[in-house]
Coordinates of C-alpha atoms and ligand atoms in Angstrom, one line a residue:
M778 CA -15.6 -207.5 -102.3
P779 CA -17.1 -208.2 -105.6
N780 CA -15.9 -211.4 -107.3
A781 CA -14.0 -210.2 -110.2
A782 CA -15.1 -213.1 -112.5
T783 CA -18.8 -212.8 -111.9
S784 CA -19.7 -209.3 -110.7
A785 CA -21.2 -206.7 -113.1
H786 CA -19.8 -203.2 -112.8
P787 CA -22.1 -200.5 -113.9
T788 CA -19.4 -198.1 -115.1
E789 CA -16.8 -199.4 -117.6
T790 CA -14.5 -196.5 -117.1
P791 CA -12.4 -196.5 -114.0
A792 CA -13.5 -193.7 -111.8
L793 CA -9.9 -193.0 -110.8
D794 CA -6.4 -193.5 -112.2
A795 CA -4.8 -194.3 -108.8
I796 CA -5.7 -195.1 -105.3
I797 CA -3.0 -194.5 -102.8
I798 CA -3.4 -196.0 -99.4
G799 CA -2.0 -193.9 -96.6
A800 CA -1.2 -190.2 -96.1
G801 CA 2.2 -190.3 -94.6
L802 CA 5.3 -188.9 -96.4
S803 CA 5.1 -191.5 -99.1
G804 CA 1.4 -191.2 -99.9
M805 CA 1.6 -187.4 -99.9
Y806 CA 4.5 -187.2 -102.3
Q807 CA 2.9 -189.9 -104.4
L808 CA -0.3 -187.9 -104.7
H809 CA 1.6 -184.8 -105.6
C810 CA 3.5 -186.5 -108.3
L811 CA 0.6 -188.3 -109.9
R812 CA -1.8 -185.5 -109.6
D813 CA 0.4 -182.4 -110.2
R814 CA 3.0 -183.8 -112.5
L815 CA 1.2 -186.4 -114.5
G816 CA -2.3 -184.8 -114.2
L817 CA -3.9 -188.1 -113.1
R818 CA -7.0 -188.5 -111.0
A819 CA -5.6 -189.9 -107.7
Q820 CA -7.3 -190.4 -104.4
V821 CA -5.6 -191.0 -101.1
L822 CA -7.5 -193.1 -98.5
E823 CA -6.3 -192.6 -95.0
A824 CA -7.6 -194.2 -91.7
A825 CA -6.6 -191.2 -89.5
D826 CA -8.2 -187.9 -89.4
G827 CA -5.0 -186.1 -90.5
V828 CA -1.8 -186.5 -92.5
G829 CA 1.3 -187.8 -90.9
G830 CA 1.4 -191.6 -91.0
T831 CA 3.8 -192.7 -88.4
W832 CA 4.0 -189.2 -86.9
Y833 CA 0.2 -189.1 -86.6
W834 CA 0.1 -192.2 -84.4
N835 CA 3.4 -192.2 -82.5
R836 CA 2.7 -189.5 -79.9
Y837 CA 4.3 -191.3 -77.1
P838 CA 6.4 -189.3 -74.5
G839 CA 9.9 -188.5 -76.0
A840 CA 8.9 -189.3 -79.6
R841 CA 11.3 -187.7 -81.9
C842 CA 13.2 -188.5 -85.1
D843 CA 16.6 -190.2 -85.0
S844 CA 17.4 -188.6 -88.3
E845 CA 18.7 -185.0 -88.1
S846 CA 15.9 -182.5 -88.9
H847 CA 17.6 -181.0 -91.9
S848 CA 17.7 -184.4 -93.5
Y849 CA 14.3 -185.7 -92.4
C850 CA 12.2 -183.8 -94.9
F851 CA 11.5 -183.7 -98.6
Q852 CA 14.4 -182.8 -100.8
F853 CA 12.5 -182.6 -104.1
S854 CA 11.6 -178.9 -103.6
D855 CA 13.9 -176.1 -102.8
E856 CA 10.9 -174.0 -102.0
L857 CA 9.7 -176.5 -99.4
L858 CA 13.2 -176.7 -97.9
K859 CA 13.6 -172.9 -97.7
E860 CA 10.2 -172.1 -96.3
W861 CA 10.4 -174.5 -93.4
E862 CA 12.6 -174.0 -90.4
W863 CA 13.4 -176.8 -87.9
S864 CA 14.0 -175.8 -84.2
E865 CA 16.1 -178.7 -83.0
R866 CA 18.8 -181.1 -84.2
Y867 CA 16.3 -184.0 -83.9
P868 CA 12.7 -182.9 -84.4
Q869 CA 10.1 -183.9 -81.9
Q870 CA 6.9 -185.6 -83.1
P871 CA 4.7 -182.5 -82.9
E872 CA 7.1 -180.5 -85.0
I873 CA 7.3 -183.3 -87.7
L874 CA 3.5 -183.4 -87.8
R875 CA 3.4 -179.6 -88.2
Y876 CA 6.0 -180.0 -91.0
M877 CA 3.7 -182.6 -92.7
N878 CA 0.7 -180.4 -92.5
F879 CA 2.7 -177.5 -93.8
V880 CA 3.7 -179.6 -96.9
A881 CA 0.1 -180.9 -97.3
D882 CA -1.3 -177.4 -97.2
K883 CA 1.5 -175.9 -99.4
L884 CA 0.8 -178.6 -102.1
D885 CA -2.9 -178.5 -101.6
L886 CA -3.0 -182.2 -101.0
K887 CA -5.9 -182.5 -98.4
R888 CA -8.6 -182.0 -101.0
D889 CA -7.6 -185.4 -102.5
I890 CA -7.2 -187.2 -99.2
R891 CA -10.2 -189.0 -97.7
F892 CA -9.5 -189.1 -94.0
K893 CA -11.1 -191.5 -91.5
T894 CA -11.4 -194.0 -94.2
R895 CA -9.8 -197.4 -93.5
V896 CA -9.2 -199.7 -96.5
T897 CA -10.7 -203.1 -95.7
G898 CA -10.0 -204.9 -99.0
A899 CA -8.6 -204.5 -102.5
E900 CA -9.2 -206.9 -105.4
Y901 CA -7.7 -207.1 -108.9
D902 CA -10.3 -207.4 -111.6
A903 CA -8.4 -209.0 -114.6
A904 CA -11.3 -208.7 -117.1
R905 CA -11.3 -204.9 -116.7
N906 CA -7.7 -204.4 -115.5
V907 CA -8.7 -202.4 -112.5
W908 CA -8.5 -202.6 -108.8
H909 CA -11.7 -202.5 -106.6
V910 CA -11.0 -201.0 -103.2
S911 CA -13.5 -201.1 -100.3
T912 CA -13.4 -199.1 -97.1
D913 CA -14.8 -199.4 -93.6
D914 CA -17.4 -196.7 -94.3
G915 CA -19.0 -198.8 -97.1
G916 CA -17.0 -196.9 -99.8
R917 CA -16.1 -198.6 -103.1
F918 CA -13.4 -197.3 -105.4
T919 CA -12.1 -198.4 -108.7
A920 CA -8.7 -197.4 -110.1
T921 CA -6.2 -198.5 -112.6
Y922 CA -3.3 -198.4 -110.2
L923 CA -3.2 -199.4 -106.6
I924 CA -0.3 -197.8 -104.6
T925 CA 0.3 -198.8 -101.0
A926 CA 1.9 -196.1 -98.9
V927 CA 1.2 -197.7 -95.5
G928 CA 4.6 -197.3 -94.0
C929 CA 7.0 -200.1 -92.6
L930 CA 6.2 -199.7 -89.0
S931 CA 2.5 -199.0 -88.6
T932 CA 0.8 -202.2 -87.3
A933 CA 1.3 -202.2 -83.5
N934 CA 2.6 -205.4 -82.0
V935 CA 0.9 -205.9 -78.7
P936 CA 2.1 -209.2 -77.1
Q937 CA -0.7 -211.6 -76.3
I938 CA 0.2 -211.9 -72.7
P939 CA -2.2 -214.1 -70.7
G940 CA -4.5 -212.0 -68.5
L941 CA -4.0 -208.7 -70.3
E942 CA -7.7 -208.2 -70.6
S943 CA -8.0 -208.5 -66.7
F944 CA -5.7 -205.6 -66.0
A945 CA -7.5 -203.0 -64.0
G946 CA -5.2 -200.1 -64.8
K947 CA -4.5 -198.6 -68.2
A948 CA -2.4 -200.1 -71.1
Y949 CA -1.1 -198.2 -74.1
H950 CA 1.0 -199.1 -77.1
T951 CA 3.4 -196.4 -78.1
G952 CA 2.3 -196.5 -81.7
L953 CA -1.4 -196.0 -80.8
W954 CA -0.9 -193.2 -78.2
P955 CA -3.9 -191.2 -77.0
H956 CA -4.0 -187.6 -78.5
E957 CA -4.8 -186.2 -75.1
G958 CA -1.6 -187.7 -73.7
V959 CA -1.2 -189.8 -70.5
D960 CA -0.7 -188.4 -67.0
F961 CA 1.9 -190.4 -65.3
R962 CA 2.1 -188.3 -62.2
G963 CA 2.4 -190.3 -59.1
K964 CA 1.6 -193.5 -61.0
R965 CA 3.5 -196.9 -60.9
V966 CA 4.3 -197.4 -64.6
A967 CA 5.6 -200.6 -66.3
Q968 CA 7.3 -200.1 -69.7
I969 CA 7.8 -203.3 -71.7
G970 CA 10.4 -203.0 -74.5
T971 CA 13.7 -201.4 -74.9
G972 CA 14.0 -200.7 -78.6
S973 CA 14.4 -197.3 -80.2
T974 CA 11.0 -196.3 -78.9
G975 CA 11.4 -197.6 -75.3
I976 CA 14.8 -195.8 -75.2
Q977 CA 13.2 -192.6 -76.1
A978 CA 10.2 -192.9 -73.8
A979 CA 11.8 -194.1 -70.5
P980 CA 13.7 -190.9 -69.6
V981 CA 10.6 -188.7 -70.2
I982 CA 8.1 -191.1 -68.4
A983 CA 10.5 -191.3 -65.5
E984 CA 10.4 -187.4 -65.1
T985 CA 6.8 -187.6 -63.9
A986 CA 6.0 -191.2 -62.9
G987 CA 5.8 -192.2 -59.3
H988 CA 7.9 -195.2 -60.2
L989 CA 8.9 -196.6 -63.6
T990 CA 9.8 -200.2 -64.0
V991 CA 11.5 -201.1 -67.3
F992 CA 11.0 -204.7 -68.4
Q993 CA 13.9 -205.6 -70.7
R994 CA 14.0 -208.8 -72.8
T995 CA 16.9 -207.9 -75.1
A996 CA 19.6 -205.5 -73.9
N997 CA 20.3 -202.8 -76.4
Y998 CA 23.1 -200.3 -77.4
S999 CA 22.4 -196.7 -77.4
V1000 CA 24.4 -193.6 -78.4
P1001 CA 23.5 -190.1 -77.0
A1002 CA 21.7 -188.0 -79.5
H1003 CA 23.1 -184.8 -78.1
N1004 CA 19.9 -183.1 -79.1
A1005 CA 19.9 -179.3 -78.9
P1006 CA 18.1 -176.4 -80.4
L1007 CA 19.5 -175.2 -83.7
S1008 CA 21.4 -172.0 -83.4
P1009 CA 20.8 -169.2 -86.0
E1010 CA 24.3 -169.8 -87.3
R1011 CA 23.7 -173.5 -87.7
K1012 CA 20.4 -172.8 -89.4
K1013 CA 22.1 -170.6 -91.8
E1014 CA 24.9 -173.1 -92.5
L1015 CA 22.3 -175.9 -93.2
M1016 CA 20.4 -173.6 -95.6
D1017 CA 23.6 -172.6 -97.4
R1018 CA 24.5 -176.3 -97.8
I1019 CA 21.3 -177.6 -99.2
E1020 CA 22.9 -178.8 -102.4
E1021 CA 25.8 -180.5 -100.7
T1022 CA 23.6 -182.2 -98.1
R1023 CA 21.3 -183.5 -100.9
R1024 CA 24.3 -184.8 -102.8
V1025 CA 25.6 -186.7 -99.7
M1026 CA 22.3 -188.1 -98.9
R1027 CA 21.8 -189.4 -102.3
S1028 CA 25.3 -191.0 -102.4
T1029 CA 25.4 -192.8 -99.0
P1030 CA 24.2 -196.3 -98.4
N1031 CA 21.7 -195.2 -95.7
G1032 CA 20.5 -191.8 -97.0
H1033 CA 21.9 -189.9 -94.1
P1034 CA 23.8 -186.6 -94.5
F1035 CA 27.2 -188.1 -93.5
Q1036 CA 29.6 -190.4 -95.2
I1037 CA 30.9 -193.6 -93.8
V1038 CA 34.6 -193.1 -93.2
D1039 CA 36.6 -195.3 -95.7
R1040 CA 38.9 -197.0 -93.2
S1041 CA 38.9 -200.3 -91.4
V1042 CA 38.7 -200.6 -87.6
F1043 CA 42.1 -202.4 -87.9
D1044 CA 43.8 -199.6 -89.9
V1045 CA 44.4 -197.8 -86.6
S1046 CA 46.0 -198.6 -83.3
D1047 CA 43.8 -199.5 -80.2
E1048 CA 44.6 -196.1 -78.8
E1049 CA 43.6 -194.2 -81.9
R1050 CA 40.4 -196.3 -82.3
R1051 CA 39.4 -195.4 -78.7
R1052 CA 40.0 -191.8 -79.5
I1053 CA 37.8 -192.0 -82.6
Y1054 CA 35.0 -193.7 -80.8
E1055 CA 35.1 -191.1 -78.0
K1056 CA 34.9 -188.4 -80.6
Q1057 CA 32.0 -190.1 -82.3
W1058 CA 30.3 -190.6 -78.9
E1059 CA 30.6 -186.7 -78.5
V1060 CA 29.2 -186.1 -82.0
G1061 CA 26.4 -188.5 -81.1
G1062 CA 23.6 -190.0 -83.0
L1063 CA 23.4 -192.5 -85.8
Q1064 CA 26.7 -191.2 -87.1
F1065 CA 28.6 -193.3 -84.5
R1066 CA 28.5 -196.4 -86.8
A1067 CA 30.0 -194.4 -89.7
A1068 CA 33.4 -194.2 -87.9
F1069 CA 34.7 -197.2 -89.8
R1070 CA 33.5 -199.0 -93.0
D1071 CA 33.6 -202.5 -91.5
I1072 CA 31.6 -202.1 -88.3
L1073 CA 28.6 -203.8 -89.8
L1074 CA 30.7 -206.2 -92.0
D1075 CA 33.1 -207.9 -89.8
K1076 CA 32.3 -209.4 -86.3
K1077 CA 35.8 -208.6 -84.9
A1078 CA 35.6 -205.0 -86.1
N1079 CA 32.1 -204.8 -84.6
D1080 CA 33.3 -206.2 -81.2
T1081 CA 35.5 -203.1 -80.8
A1082 CA 32.5 -200.7 -81.2
A1083 CA 30.3 -203.1 -79.1
E1084 CA 32.9 -203.2 -76.2
F1085 CA 33.3 -199.5 -76.3
L1086 CA 29.5 -199.0 -75.9
K1087 CA 29.1 -201.6 -73.3
D1088 CA 31.9 -199.9 -71.2
K1089 CA 30.0 -196.6 -71.6
I1090 CA 26.9 -198.2 -70.1
R1091 CA 29.0 -199.6 -67.2
S1092 CA 30.5 -196.2 -66.6
I1093 CA 27.1 -194.3 -66.7
V1094 CA 24.9 -196.6 -64.6
K1095 CA 25.9 -196.5 -61.0
D1096 CA 24.4 -199.7 -59.7
P1097 CA 26.6 -202.5 -61.0
K1098 CA 23.9 -205.2 -61.1
T1099 CA 21.6 -202.9 -63.3
A1100 CA 24.5 -201.9 -65.4
A1101 CA 25.5 -205.6 -66.0
I1102 CA 21.9 -206.3 -67.2
L1103 CA 21.8 -203.3 -69.5
A1104 CA 25.2 -204.2 -70.9
D1105 CA 24.5 -207.9 -71.4
I1106 CA 23.9 -207.4 -75.1
D1107 CA 23.7 -210.5 -77.3
H1108 CA 24.0 -209.1 -80.8
P1109 CA 26.5 -207.1 -82.8
Y1110 CA 26.3 -203.3 -82.6
A1111 CA 23.8 -201.9 -85.2
A1112 CA 22.7 -205.4 -86.3
K1113 CA 19.3 -204.2 -84.8
R1114 CA 18.3 -200.7 -85.6
P1115 CA 20.6 -198.7 -83.3
P1116 CA 18.7 -196.5 -81.0
I1117 CA 20.0 -193.1 -79.9
D1118 CA 18.9 -191.4 -76.7
S1119 CA 18.6 -188.5 -74.5
H1120 CA 19.8 -189.7 -71.1
Y1121 CA 18.5 -193.2 -71.3
F1122 CA 21.2 -195.0 -69.3
E1123 CA 21.3 -192.1 -66.8
T1124 CA 17.6 -192.7 -66.2
F1125 CA 18.5 -195.9 -64.3
N1126 CA 20.4 -193.8 -61.7
R1127 CA 17.1 -192.3 -60.6
D1128 CA 15.5 -193.5 -57.4
N1129 CA 12.1 -193.9 -59.1
V1130 CA 13.4 -196.2 -61.9
S1131 CA 14.2 -199.9 -61.8
L1132 CA 15.0 -202.5 -64.3
V1133 CA 13.7 -206.1 -64.6
D1134 CA 15.4 -208.7 -66.8
V1135 CA 12.7 -210.6 -68.5
R1136 CA 15.1 -212.7 -70.5
S1137 CA 16.1 -214.6 -67.4
D1138 CA 12.7 -214.4 -65.8
P1139 CA 10.0 -214.0 -68.6
I1140 CA 6.7 -212.2 -68.1
E1141 CA 4.1 -215.0 -67.4
A1142 CA 0.9 -213.1 -67.1
V1143 CA -0.8 -209.7 -66.6
T1144 CA -2.9 -209.7 -63.4
P1145 CA -5.6 -207.2 -62.5
T1146 CA -3.0 -205.4 -60.5
G1147 CA 0.2 -205.8 -62.5
I1148 CA 2.7 -208.1 -64.1
R1149 CA 3.7 -211.5 -62.8
L1150 CA 7.0 -213.2 -63.9
K1151 CA 7.6 -216.9 -64.3
S1152 CA 9.5 -217.0 -60.9
G1153 CA 6.3 -215.8 -59.4
A1154 CA 7.6 -212.3 -58.7
E1155 CA 4.8 -209.7 -58.9
H1156 CA 5.1 -206.1 -59.9
A1157 CA 2.1 -204.0 -59.0
V1158 CA 1.5 -201.2 -61.5
D1159 CA -1.2 -198.7 -62.5
I1160 CA -0.2 -198.2 -66.2
I1161 CA 1.5 -200.5 -68.7
V1162 CA 3.3 -199.0 -71.7
F1163 CA 3.9 -201.4 -74.5
A1164 CA 7.0 -200.2 -76.3
T1165 CA 6.9 -203.5 -78.1
G1166 CA 7.2 -202.5 -81.7
F1167 CA 5.4 -203.4 -84.8
D1168 CA 4.5 -206.2 -87.2
A1169 CA 7.0 -204.5 -89.5
M1170 CA 7.1 -204.3 -93.2
T1171 CA 4.5 -206.9 -94.0
G1172 CA 1.9 -206.5 -91.3
S1173 CA 0.2 -203.4 -92.6
L1174 CA 0.2 -204.7 -96.2
I1175 CA -1.4 -208.1 -95.3
K1176 CA -4.0 -206.4 -93.2
L1177 CA -5.3 -204.6 -96.3
N1178 CA -6.7 -207.9 -97.5
I1179 CA -5.4 -207.5 -101.0
K1180 CA -6.4 -210.1 -103.5
G1181 CA -4.6 -210.3 -106.9
R1182 CA -5.3 -212.3 -110.0
D1183 CA -7.6 -215.2 -109.5
G1184 CA -8.4 -214.0 -106.0
L1185 CA -4.9 -214.7 -104.7
P1186 CA -4.7 -213.2 -101.3
L1187 CA -1.4 -211.4 -100.7
A1188 CA -1.3 -213.2 -97.3
K1189 CA -1.1 -216.5 -99.2
A1190 CA 1.4 -215.3 -101.7
W1191 CA 3.6 -214.2 -98.8
E1192 CA 2.9 -217.2 -96.5
A1193 CA 6.6 -218.1 -96.4
G1194 CA 7.7 -214.5 -96.2
P1195 CA 7.5 -211.5 -98.5
R1196 CA 8.4 -212.0 -102.2
N1197 CA 8.5 -209.2 -104.7
Y1198 CA 10.7 -207.5 -107.3
L1199 CA 12.6 -204.3 -106.2
G1200 CA 10.4 -204.1 -103.1
I1201 CA 7.8 -202.6 -105.3
Q1202 CA 5.8 -205.3 -107.2
V1203 CA 4.5 -208.7 -106.6
S1204 CA 3.9 -211.2 -109.3
G1205 CA 0.2 -211.8 -109.6
F1206 CA -0.7 -208.3 -108.5
P1207 CA -0.6 -206.3 -111.7
N1208 CA -0.5 -202.5 -111.5
M1209 CA 0.0 -202.7 -107.7
F1210 CA 3.0 -200.8 -106.3
T1211 CA 4.2 -201.2 -102.7
L1212 CA 6.1 -198.0 -101.7
T1213 CA 9.0 -198.8 -99.4
G1214 CA 7.9 -202.5 -99.3
P1215 CA 9.9 -205.4 -98.0
G1216 CA 12.9 -205.9 -100.2
S1217 CA 13.5 -202.2 -100.5
P1218 CA 16.2 -200.4 -98.4
S1219 CA 13.6 -198.3 -96.6
V1220 CA 14.0 -198.9 -92.9
L1221 CA 17.8 -199.2 -93.2
C1222 CA 17.8 -195.6 -94.4
N1223 CA 16.9 -192.1 -93.5
M1224 CA 13.3 -192.7 -94.6
P1225 CA 12.6 -189.7 -96.8
V1226 CA 15.4 -190.7 -99.2
P1227 CA 14.0 -194.1 -100.1
I1228 CA 10.5 -192.7 -100.1
E1229 CA 11.4 -190.0 -102.7
Q1230 CA 13.2 -192.6 -104.9
H1231 CA 10.4 -195.1 -104.8
V1232 CA 7.7 -192.5 -105.5
E1233 CA 9.7 -191.0 -108.3
W1234 CA 10.4 -194.4 -109.8
V1235 CA 6.7 -195.4 -109.7
T1236 CA 5.7 -192.0 -111.2
D1237 CA 8.1 -192.4 -114.1
C1238 CA 6.9 -196.0 -114.6
I1239 CA 3.3 -194.9 -114.8
A1240 CA 4.2 -192.0 -117.1
H1241 CA 6.0 -194.5 -119.3
M1242 CA 3.1 -196.8 -119.3
R1243 CA 0.6 -194.1 -120.4
K1244 CA 3.0 -192.6 -123.0
N1245 CA 3.4 -196.1 -124.6
G1246 CA -0.1 -197.4 -124.3
I1247 CA 0.9 -200.1 -121.7
A1248 CA -2.1 -201.2 -119.8
R1249 CA -0.5 -203.5 -117.3
I1250 CA 2.8 -204.0 -115.6
E1251 CA 3.6 -207.0 -113.5
A1252 CA 6.7 -208.4 -112.0
K1253 CA 7.9 -211.6 -113.7
P1254 CA 8.2 -214.5 -111.3
E1255 CA 11.7 -215.1 -112.2
A1256 CA 12.7 -211.5 -111.6
M1257 CA 11.1 -211.7 -108.3
D1258 CA 13.0 -215.0 -107.5
R1259 CA 16.2 -213.3 -108.5
W1260 CA 15.5 -210.2 -106.4
V1261 CA 14.5 -212.2 -103.3
A1262 CA 17.9 -214.1 -103.6
H1263 CA 19.7 -210.9 -104.0
V1264 CA 18.1 -209.4 -100.9
N1265 CA 19.1 -212.5 -99.0
D1266 CA 22.7 -212.3 -100.3
A1267 CA 22.9 -208.6 -99.5
A1268 CA 21.9 -209.3 -95.9
K1269 CA 24.2 -212.2 -95.6
A1270 CA 27.1 -210.0 -96.6
T1271 CA 26.6 -208.0 -93.3
L1272 CA 26.2 -208.7 -89.6
L1273 CA 22.5 -207.8 -89.7
P1274 CA 21.1 -211.3 -89.7
E1275 CA 23.0 -212.1 -86.5
A1276 CA 20.5 -210.1 -84.4
H1277 CA 18.2 -213.1 -84.0
H1278 CA 15.4 -211.1 -82.1
S1279 CA 15.3 -208.4 -84.7
W1280 CA 12.1 -207.1 -86.4
Y1281 CA 14.1 -206.9 -89.6
L1282 CA 13.8 -210.7 -89.5
G1283 CA 10.2 -210.8 -88.3
A1284 CA 11.4 -212.4 -85.1
N1285 CA 9.5 -210.1 -82.8
V1286 CA 6.0 -211.4 -83.9
P1287 CA 5.2 -215.0 -83.0
G1288 CA 4.6 -217.2 -86.0
K1289 CA 5.9 -214.7 -88.5
P1290 CA 8.3 -216.3 -91.1
R1291 CA 11.9 -215.6 -90.4
V1292 CA 13.0 -213.8 -93.5
F1293 CA 15.4 -210.8 -93.5
M1294 CA 13.1 -208.2 -95.1
P1295 CA 14.8 -205.0 -95.9
Y1296 CA 17.4 -204.6 -98.8
A1297 CA 20.8 -204.3 -97.2
G1298 CA 22.7 -203.5 -100.4
G1299 CA 22.6 -199.7 -99.8
M1300 CA 20.4 -197.0 -101.0
A1301 CA 22.7 -195.7 -103.7
R1302 CA 23.1 -199.1 -105.2
F1303 CA 19.4 -199.8 -105.1
R1304 CA 18.8 -196.5 -106.9
D1305 CA 21.2 -197.5 -109.7
I1306 CA 19.6 -200.9 -110.0
C1307 CA 16.0 -199.3 -110.3
N1308 CA 17.3 -196.8 -112.8
D1309 CA 18.9 -199.5 -114.8
V1310 CA 15.7 -201.6 -114.8
A1311 CA 13.8 -198.6 -116.1
A1312 CA 16.4 -197.8 -118.7
K1313 CA 16.2 -201.3 -120.1
G1314 CA 12.5 -200.9 -120.7
Y1315 CA 11.4 -202.2 -117.3
E1316 CA 13.5 -205.3 -117.4
G1317 CA 11.9 -208.1 -115.3
F1318 CA 8.4 -206.8 -115.7
E1319 CA 5.7 -208.0 -118.1
L1320 CA 4.3 -205.0 -119.9
T1321 CA 1.0 -205.6 -121.6
G1322 CA -0.2 -203.2 -124.2
A1323 CA -3.8 -202.0 -124.3
E1324 CA -4.4 -203.9 -127.5
R1325 CA -3.1 -207.2 -126.2
Q1326 CA -5.0 -206.7 -123.0
A1327 CA -8.3 -206.1 -125.0
A1328 CA -7.5 -209.2 -127.2
A1329 CA -7.0 -211.3 -124.1
E1330 CA -10.4 -210.5 -122.7
Ligands
N01_1580 O1 10.3 -201.6 -81.5 P1 11.4 -202.7 -81.4 P2 10.4 -200.0 -81.4 N1 8.0 -209.3 -73.8 O2 10.7 -203.9 -82.1 C1 10.4 -205.9 -76.7 C2 11.7 -197.2 -85.6 N2 11.7 -195.9 -84.7 O3 9.0 -199.4 -81.4 O4 14.2 -207.4 -78.7 C3 9.0 -208.5 -73.5 O5 12.7 -202.3 -81.9 C4 11.5 -206.2 -77.7 O6 12.3 -207.2 -77.1 P3 13.1 -208.3 -78.1 C5 13.0 -197.7 -85.7 O7 13.2 -198.2 -87.0 C6 12.1 -194.8 -85.4 O8 11.3 -199.7 -80.3 O9 12.1 -208.7 -79.1 N3 9.5 -207.6 -74.4 C7 12.2 -204.9 -77.8 O10 13.0 -204.6 -76.7 C8 12.8 -198.9 -84.7 O11 13.7 -199.9 -85.0 C9 12.2 -193.7 -84.7 O12 13.6 -209.4 -77.2 C10 9.0 -207.5 -75.6 C11 11.0 -204.0 -77.8 O13 9.9 -204.6 -77.2 C12 11.4 -199.3 -85.0 O14 10.7 -198.1 -85.0 C13 12.0 -193.7 -83.3 C14 8.0 -208.4 -76.0 C15 10.5 -203.6 -79.3 O15 11.5 -203.0 -79.9 C16 10.8 -200.1 -83.9 O16 11.2 -199.6 -82.6 C17 11.5 -194.8 -82.7 C18 7.4 -209.3 -75.0 N4 6.4 -210.1 -75.3 C19 11.3 -196.0 -83.4 N5 7.6 -208.1 -77.3 C20 12.7 -192.6 -85.5 O17 13.6 -191.9 -85.1 C21 8.5 -207.2 -77.7 N6 9.3 -206.8 -76.7 C22 12.2 -192.3 -86.8

């Protein structure tokens, strides 16, 4: 990277208005907004050879969205909504990838996306008020605005298990799945991890594997998805209710198309509560937690849901020892991202599936032939599937090697955990916007909703800057401090921090600071806060006019 203080740049005019890093949902929509609404010169840089982000990389068996298909798509355009038809209640990865290509083609986005181009560094040049971005193919780009659209769950977390490099079989991480697929037929497969991904993958792997051994460190709840094809009647109903769905999604704390019922767990009798949980179990999916308003707020209320779900595990899984390990859950229900499944617990009733508790007997090493536990027990396998999650929310941003004013690395600014304002801007990094960054509601929501909100807010902000001759926007340190405190308070008002092994806290990556990263105050509230900030002239941001900028140089 050029040193901002000393390097001479041949051209004084920035070649681009904006560089957007990533061509997932957020990068695609940001490009559309900046290019087609504001008329700016925007370029997307994308490491993959296609659009899709998460849905490009996560091609593991069983990969599908846990949001219902009609809500997991852009809402900003009726035309896009009406021209696309989902086939199932929960769309599979290939269908979502097709949808994203449909959107990219429809909006003619691909001509401004440079594929197979990985960003290796970005540095703010204070003298010229531009960002210089370098890429792995030797590319150099300069732009006024730097917008990261790298997703929250895109840096694979492969545990550094001693001996892994000696493994003679094949090892795969679910988030970096080979495009040609993996043939499990007749193979002995180890799956490490039982989060949302592992719970989706295990039943599908078990269908063809010779034997599947699931290595579970933290037992997890799951609710059946009850996935099914969408009938023509249901498709029509969803189409007729576009407006209503959109209204609900914008008003709920998590951006899903269902309301949380406004009643306490303790407003009803034990019998009535049981009946309600049974009904929610039949409805299936993430909606289970919406049965009462206090499930994620009050431990005693949560216990009722947790006990119901543990009972379900014990009733489904036939072997009592396996059932006991699966139901030995140490955190409140939904304090970790709650998985939903298609026959996950039933999978443990198959003859070719076994469960290993690596909480009581941890994995000690990978050997050339399999996995060895601390007790000395050996599990011979041909394939290891790491469903071990991601260096979430901060990993992909830090990896970009971003340097702000005076060469301050983002990694240094976030040494003790992420600090920003509204999840979108970091003091010391002017004109840089982090879409769905830590401190935003993002991962606690149905993602397209926070994505659209963040992109639209950034677009309005940039439009405001250009209209008013503002050269630079930067979060004030005190606004950032207040936001970080507010994010902490919002998390503490819930049971979310009680899941000590959660990636929300960075606990899944050794050495990562334990900071609750997403904003738990709810999407609707977040939207109001952001709108209010903008209405008050971007309160909490330092806005520098072009003249002041020139005088300062
Ligand atoms: O990852 P996770 P994921 N030894 O971090 C275990 C989203 N998603 O890929 O809990 C043994 O949740 C780890 O154990 P522990 C969704 O937001 C969305 O499943 O750390 N085990 C855990 O069991 C989700 O939350 C969809 O003790 C080890 C598992 O690996 C997020 O992605 C679909 C280990 C990791 O679970 C991440 O889910 C799927 C080790 N060394 C996922 N290291 C949609 O629907 C880790 N584990 C859109």
